[in-house]
Short mmCIF file of C-alpha atoms and ligand atoms in Angstrom, two decimals:
data_model
loop_
_atom_site.label_atom_id
_atom_site.label_comp_id
_atom_site.label_asym_id
_atom_site.label_seq_id
_atom_site.Cartn_x
_atom_site.Cartn_y
_atom_site.Cartn_z
CA MET A 25 29.41 6.51 9.45
CA THR A 26 29.40 9.80 11.29
CA LYS A 27 30.36 9.35 14.92
CA LEU A 28 27.60 9.65 17.50
CA HIS A 29 28.57 11.08 20.90
CA PHE A 30 26.59 9.20 23.53
CA HIS A 31 25.90 10.53 27.02
CA SER A 32 27.31 7.87 29.39
CA ASP A 33 23.87 7.10 30.90
CA VAL A 34 22.39 6.57 27.43
CA GLN A 35 25.31 4.42 26.29
CA GLU A 36 25.00 2.25 29.39
CA ALA A 37 21.23 1.87 28.96
CA ILE A 38 21.57 0.86 25.30
CA GLU A 39 24.35 -1.64 26.06
CA ASN A 40 22.25 -3.20 28.82
CA LYS A 41 19.12 -3.25 26.64
CA GLN A 42 17.36 -0.90 29.05
CA PRO A 43 14.58 1.43 27.78
CA VAL A 44 15.63 4.76 26.24
CA VAL A 45 13.44 7.63 25.02
CA ALA A 46 14.74 10.18 22.50
CA LEU A 47 13.78 13.86 22.92
CA GLU A 48 14.08 16.64 20.33
CA SER A 49 15.95 19.95 20.69
CA THR A 50 14.09 22.33 18.34
CA VAL A 51 11.47 22.73 21.05
CA ILE A 52 14.34 24.07 23.23
CA THR A 53 15.79 26.53 20.70
CA HIS A 54 12.77 27.47 18.59
CA GLY A 55 9.70 26.34 20.54
CA LEU A 56 9.83 28.04 23.94
CA PRO A 57 11.60 31.14 25.31
CA TYR A 58 14.52 31.02 27.81
CA PRO A 59 14.39 30.05 30.70
CA GLN A 60 11.11 28.12 30.28
CA ASN A 61 12.71 26.11 27.48
CA VAL A 62 15.51 24.79 29.73
CA GLU A 63 13.14 24.13 32.65
CA THR A 64 10.78 22.23 30.36
CA ALA A 65 13.57 20.21 28.73
CA VAL A 66 14.89 19.20 32.16
CA SER A 67 11.43 18.37 33.55
CA MET A 68 10.69 16.32 30.45
CA GLU A 69 13.85 14.29 31.09
CA THR A 70 12.73 13.79 34.70
CA ALA A 71 9.30 12.66 33.46
CA VAL A 72 10.88 10.08 31.13
CA LYS A 73 12.81 8.73 34.13
CA SER A 74 9.62 8.54 36.25
CA GLY A 75 8.05 6.58 33.40
CA GLY A 76 10.92 4.08 33.67
CA ALA A 77 13.37 4.96 30.85
CA THR A 78 16.59 6.89 30.23
CA PRO A 79 16.09 10.20 28.36
CA ALA A 80 18.31 11.06 25.39
CA THR A 81 17.91 14.65 24.20
CA ILE A 82 19.40 14.84 20.70
CA ALA A 83 21.23 17.84 19.22
CA ILE A 84 24.25 18.83 17.12
CA LEU A 85 26.85 20.88 19.01
CA SER A 86 29.72 22.42 17.01
CA GLY A 87 29.07 19.92 14.24
CA GLU A 88 29.02 16.84 16.51
CA ILE A 89 25.96 14.65 16.97
CA HIS A 90 25.02 14.19 20.63
CA ILE A 91 22.70 11.40 21.75
CA GLY A 92 21.85 12.58 25.25
CA LEU A 93 22.87 15.98 26.62
CA THR A 94 24.20 17.01 30.02
CA ARG A 95 22.32 19.60 32.08
CA GLU A 96 25.04 22.14 31.09
CA GLN A 97 24.64 21.37 27.39
CA ILE A 98 20.85 21.84 27.63
CA GLU A 99 21.40 25.17 29.40
CA TYR A 100 23.97 26.23 26.77
CA LEU A 101 21.67 25.36 23.87
CA GLY A 102 18.69 27.01 25.55
CA LYS A 103 20.57 30.32 25.81
CA GLN A 104 21.63 30.43 22.14
CA PRO A 105 19.98 33.02 19.93
CA GLN A 106 17.86 31.26 17.28
CA GLU A 107 20.09 32.51 14.47
CA ASN A 108 23.08 30.61 15.98
CA VAL A 109 21.34 27.26 15.67
CA HIS A 110 20.28 25.45 12.50
CA LYS A 111 16.75 24.07 12.74
CA CYS A 112 17.61 20.55 11.53
CA SER A 113 15.20 18.45 9.56
CA ARG A 114 16.71 15.86 7.14
CA ARG A 115 18.11 18.45 4.74
CA ASN A 116 19.83 20.61 7.38
CA ILE A 117 21.70 17.89 9.31
CA PRO A 118 24.67 17.65 6.88
CA ILE A 119 24.83 21.46 6.71
CA ALA A 120 25.18 21.89 10.49
CA ILE A 121 27.75 19.07 10.66
CA GLY A 122 29.72 20.24 7.60
CA LYS A 123 29.92 23.79 8.94
CA LYS A 124 30.74 22.53 12.47
CA GLU A 125 27.86 24.61 13.81
CA HIS A 126 25.02 24.00 16.24
CA GLY A 127 21.86 22.25 15.12
CA ALA A 128 18.61 21.63 16.95
CA THR A 129 16.75 18.61 15.66
CA THR A 130 13.09 18.79 14.69
CA VAL A 131 10.82 15.76 14.85
CA ALA A 132 12.18 14.70 11.45
CA GLY A 133 15.83 15.28 12.44
CA THR A 134 15.42 13.57 15.80
CA MET A 135 13.78 10.50 14.21
CA ILE A 136 16.76 10.08 11.85
CA LEU A 137 19.42 10.38 14.55
CA ALA A 138 17.48 8.33 17.11
CA HIS A 139 17.15 5.53 14.57
CA GLN A 140 20.89 5.66 13.83
CA ALA A 141 21.52 5.42 17.58
CA GLY A 142 19.24 2.38 17.91
CA ILE A 143 16.46 4.21 19.80
CA SER A 144 12.91 3.42 18.67
CA ILE A 145 10.80 5.54 21.05
CA PHE A 146 10.68 9.34 20.85
CA ALA A 147 8.60 11.84 22.83
CA THR A 148 7.75 15.39 21.82
CA GLY A 149 4.97 18.00 21.91
CA GLY A 150 3.55 18.07 18.43
CA ILE A 151 4.61 17.09 14.94
CA GLY A 152 4.66 19.49 12.00
CA GLY A 153 2.05 19.17 9.27
CA VAL A 154 0.35 20.93 6.40
CA HIS A 155 0.20 24.71 6.96
CA ARG A 156 -3.18 26.45 6.76
CA GLY A 157 -3.63 28.23 3.47
CA HIS A 158 -0.28 26.86 2.20
CA PRO A 159 -0.98 23.31 1.02
CA PHE A 160 2.58 23.04 -0.33
CA ASP A 161 4.22 23.98 2.98
CA VAL A 162 4.19 20.44 4.29
CA SER A 163 6.49 19.71 7.23
CA ALA A 164 9.38 17.34 6.57
CA ASP A 165 8.12 15.56 9.71
CA LEU A 166 5.37 13.92 7.64
CA GLN A 167 7.83 12.67 5.04
CA GLU A 168 10.12 11.33 7.76
CA LEU A 169 7.25 9.48 9.42
CA SER A 170 6.81 7.66 6.12
CA ARG A 171 10.42 6.48 5.95
CA THR A 172 11.99 6.10 9.42
CA PRO A 173 10.82 3.40 11.85
CA VAL A 174 10.51 5.32 15.13
CA ALA A 175 7.41 5.58 17.34
CA VAL A 176 6.60 9.23 18.08
CA ILE A 177 4.63 9.99 21.24
CA CYS A 178 3.05 13.46 20.89
CA SER A 179 -0.14 15.47 21.33
CA GLY A 180 -0.97 15.36 17.63
CA ALA A 181 -0.13 18.15 15.26
CA LYS A 182 -0.34 21.73 16.39
CA SER A 183 -3.73 23.26 15.74
CA ILE A 184 -1.96 26.13 13.94
CA LEU A 185 -1.91 23.62 11.06
CA ASP A 186 -4.50 22.26 8.67
CA LEU A 187 -5.32 19.15 10.71
CA PRO A 188 -7.64 17.35 8.26
CA ALA A 189 -5.01 17.74 5.49
CA THR A 190 -2.25 16.61 7.88
CA ARG A 191 -4.26 13.55 8.82
CA GLU A 192 -4.79 12.68 5.14
CA VAL A 193 -1.05 12.83 4.42
CA LEU A 194 -0.29 10.55 7.37
CA GLU A 195 -2.88 8.11 6.09
CA THR A 196 -1.41 8.14 2.57
CA ASN A 197 2.06 7.58 4.04
CA GLY A 198 0.93 4.51 5.98
CA VAL A 199 1.54 5.95 9.44
CA PRO A 200 -0.68 4.28 12.08
CA ILE A 201 -2.20 6.76 14.56
CA LEU A 202 -2.88 5.33 18.02
CA GLY A 203 -4.95 7.36 20.48
CA TYR A 204 -3.73 7.01 24.06
CA GLN A 205 -6.92 6.86 26.16
CA THR A 206 -8.73 8.85 23.48
CA ASP A 207 -10.92 8.24 20.41
CA MET A 208 -10.02 11.56 18.83
CA LEU A 209 -6.86 13.07 17.39
CA PRO A 210 -5.72 15.62 20.00
CA SER A 211 -5.11 19.14 18.73
CA PHE A 212 -2.10 20.03 20.85
CA PHE A 213 -3.33 22.94 23.05
CA SER A 214 -6.75 21.32 23.44
CA ARG A 215 -7.75 17.71 23.86
CA SER A 216 -9.61 16.93 20.66
CA SER A 217 -9.58 17.98 17.02
CA GLY A 218 -12.82 16.15 16.28
CA LEU A 219 -10.87 13.96 13.81
CA SER A 220 -10.71 10.23 14.36
CA ILE A 221 -7.60 8.14 15.00
CA ASP A 222 -6.92 4.58 13.79
CA ILE A 223 -7.22 2.78 17.11
CA ARG A 224 -7.73 3.65 20.76
CA ILE A 225 -5.31 2.12 23.28
CA GLU A 226 -5.68 2.19 27.04
CA ASP A 227 -2.16 1.74 28.36
CA ALA A 228 1.57 1.48 27.66
CA LYS A 229 1.40 -2.31 27.33
CA GLU A 230 -1.09 -2.06 24.46
CA ALA A 231 1.06 0.55 22.71
CA ALA A 232 4.14 -1.66 23.13
CA ASN A 233 2.33 -4.65 21.58
CA ILE A 234 1.52 -2.68 18.44
CA ILE A 235 5.04 -1.19 18.21
CA GLN A 236 6.48 -4.68 18.54
CA SER A 237 4.24 -5.99 15.71
CA HIS A 238 5.35 -3.07 13.59
CA GLN A 239 9.02 -3.84 14.28
CA ALA A 240 8.56 -7.56 13.65
CA LEU A 241 7.20 -6.75 10.19
CA SER A 242 10.32 -4.65 9.44
CA LEU A 243 8.12 -1.84 8.15
CA GLN A 244 10.22 1.20 7.32
CA ASN A 245 7.75 3.89 8.35
CA GLY A 246 7.07 5.46 11.73
CA LEU A 247 4.13 5.30 14.13
CA LEU A 248 2.26 8.02 15.99
CA ILE A 249 0.93 7.64 19.51
CA THR A 250 -1.16 10.66 20.36
CA VAL A 251 -1.74 11.72 23.98
CA PRO A 252 -4.12 14.61 24.80
CA VAL A 253 -2.84 17.52 26.91
CA PRO A 254 -3.66 16.91 30.63
CA GLU A 255 -7.21 18.12 31.39
CA ALA A 256 -6.16 20.73 33.99
CA GLU A 257 -3.94 22.64 31.55
CA ALA A 258 -5.96 22.17 28.35
CA CYS A 259 -6.94 25.37 26.50
CA ASP A 260 -10.53 26.19 25.64
CA PRO A 261 -10.89 25.18 21.95
CA VAL A 262 -12.81 28.35 20.97
CA MET A 263 -10.35 30.68 22.71
CA ILE A 264 -7.33 28.96 21.15
CA GLU A 265 -8.89 28.91 17.68
CA GLN A 266 -9.44 32.68 17.85
CA ALA A 267 -5.82 33.24 18.85
CA ILE A 268 -4.63 30.95 16.04
CA GLN A 269 -6.71 32.74 13.41
CA LYS A 270 -5.47 36.14 14.55
CA ALA A 271 -1.81 35.00 14.66
CA THR A 272 -2.12 33.34 11.24
CA LYS A 273 -3.50 36.54 9.68
CA GLU A 274 -0.70 38.57 11.25
CA ALA A 275 1.95 36.12 10.01
CA GLU A 276 0.45 36.38 6.54
CA ALA A 277 0.62 40.19 6.67
CA ALA A 278 4.20 40.11 7.99
CA GLY A 279 5.26 37.71 5.20
CA VAL A 280 6.41 34.99 7.62
CA HIS A 281 6.66 31.56 5.98
CA GLY A 282 8.67 28.31 5.76
CA PRO A 283 10.70 27.20 8.80
CA GLU A 284 10.11 30.56 10.56
CA SER A 285 6.39 29.96 10.51
CA THR A 286 6.02 27.49 13.42
CA PRO A 287 8.24 29.38 15.94
CA TRP A 288 6.66 32.73 15.00
CA LEU A 289 3.07 31.51 15.39
CA LEU A 290 3.79 29.68 18.66
CA SER A 291 5.31 32.74 20.32
CA ARG A 292 2.53 35.04 19.07
CA ILE A 293 -0.10 32.64 20.43
CA VAL A 294 1.59 32.73 23.86
CA ASP A 295 1.08 36.53 23.88
CA LEU A 296 -2.48 36.35 22.63
CA THR A 297 -3.47 33.78 25.29
CA ASN A 298 -1.63 35.52 28.17
CA GLY A 299 0.67 32.55 28.57
CA GLN A 300 -2.03 29.90 28.74
CA SER A 301 -0.81 28.20 25.56
CA MET A 302 2.67 27.95 27.06
CA ARG A 303 1.33 26.30 30.22
CA ALA A 304 -0.52 23.78 28.06
CA ASN A 305 2.61 23.25 25.94
CA ARG A 306 4.77 22.55 28.99
CA ALA A 307 2.21 20.25 30.63
CA LEU A 308 1.79 18.13 27.53
CA LEU A 309 5.54 17.84 26.92
CA GLN A 310 6.07 16.57 30.45
CA ASN A 311 3.13 14.18 30.28
CA ASN A 312 4.24 12.80 26.91
CA GLY A 313 7.72 12.16 28.36
CA PHE A 314 6.16 10.15 31.17
CA VAL A 315 3.92 8.10 28.86
CA ALA A 316 6.85 7.47 26.46
CA GLY A 317 8.99 6.27 29.38
CA GLN A 318 6.29 3.75 30.28
CA ILE A 319 5.89 2.59 26.68
CA ALA A 320 9.67 2.17 26.27
CA GLN A 321 9.74 0.10 29.44
CA SER A 322 6.85 -2.12 28.32
CA LEU A 323 8.53 -2.62 24.94
CA THR A 324 11.79 -3.69 26.63
CA LYS A 325 9.87 -6.31 28.61
CA LEU A 326 8.40 -7.71 25.38
CA THR A 327 11.60 -7.90 23.36
N1 PSU B 23 6.31 21.42 18.98
C1 PSU B 23 6.39 22.53 19.75
N2 PSU B 23 7.28 23.48 19.38
C2 PSU B 23 8.08 23.35 18.29
C3 PSU B 23 7.99 22.17 17.48
C4 PSU B 23 7.07 21.25 17.88
O1 PSU B 23 5.66 22.68 20.73
O2 PSU B 23 8.89 24.24 18.02
C5 PSU B 23 8.92 21.99 16.28
C6 PSU B 23 9.20 20.50 16.13
O3 PSU B 23 10.60 20.33 16.17
C7 PSU B 23 8.66 20.15 14.76
C8 PSU B 23 8.84 21.45 14.03
O4 PSU B 23 9.34 19.09 14.17
O5 PSU B 23 8.42 22.42 15.01
C9 PSU B 23 8.05 21.54 12.73
O6 PSU B 23 8.55 22.61 11.98
P1 PSU B 23 8.22 22.71 10.39
O7 PSU B 23 6.75 22.98 10.31
O8 PSU B 23 9.07 23.86 9.89
O9 PSU B 23 8.62 21.40 9.78
MN1 MN B 24 7.27 24.10 6.87
#
């Protein structure tokens, strides 16, 4: 088994059966620009702590798997040019390790390594999905949710995606979608996609009960707990949809596709919305960290 390098706080929490929340690193290297990426990663860790759990940001540094990063390591990763860091879903993890290079884990990559580390709760912004106009560009996140038992707390899938198709794939793959204080699947930058979820839950305790039932059944798939972006920072759905359509057309014209697609669209949408999409992105990441911390704590009390 490949060695996992645990941050001492994370190691201690796991040994003492205290709640831990995994966090991804692609959002740091490919999701937000420096220095907002580092600030957001650090504030998300703080939010997890306020929720009552120990944060464990996961990344590969010089070919070594780290479960929990120091402030310096987050800063170091956040300053790396994108081309120095492998964007690691399942298929890229052995490449980054074998080449002893840096790797930032996506939702898929983070689920795999969190599970290996014994962490079952993971908070992020949004999962990948089916790309608009490219029904065969399906994020490896969806596949991973069908095969790795980790609960992912997020604000749904980014609205740059084909959300109805994404929802269908999740359904086929047997991934339960819980709506945290909502009846609708959130659409990342705004609070609702108009698509339904499987069940509404009101608090962390209710989420923990369902996660525990899932674990007790030894099901091998993941779970999604979707939390809408906080009201104050939510984007107007019409405004954001216009920006998405414009950015998508431009990406098409520029021939951007595959793994470059998500980072390219996200940064173009920040420009087109004068930074409003970034404020929403940061607010929801922080809020999801807090909610995940509370869920992890409730789950610890149950088990
Ligand atoms: N959410 C963000 N920014 C991001 C991502 C999510 O706000 O950069 C990343 C996540 O790591 C997610 C990945 O797993 O984008 C999906 O990429 P792809 O569509 O290539 O699978
Ligand atoms: Mn893709």
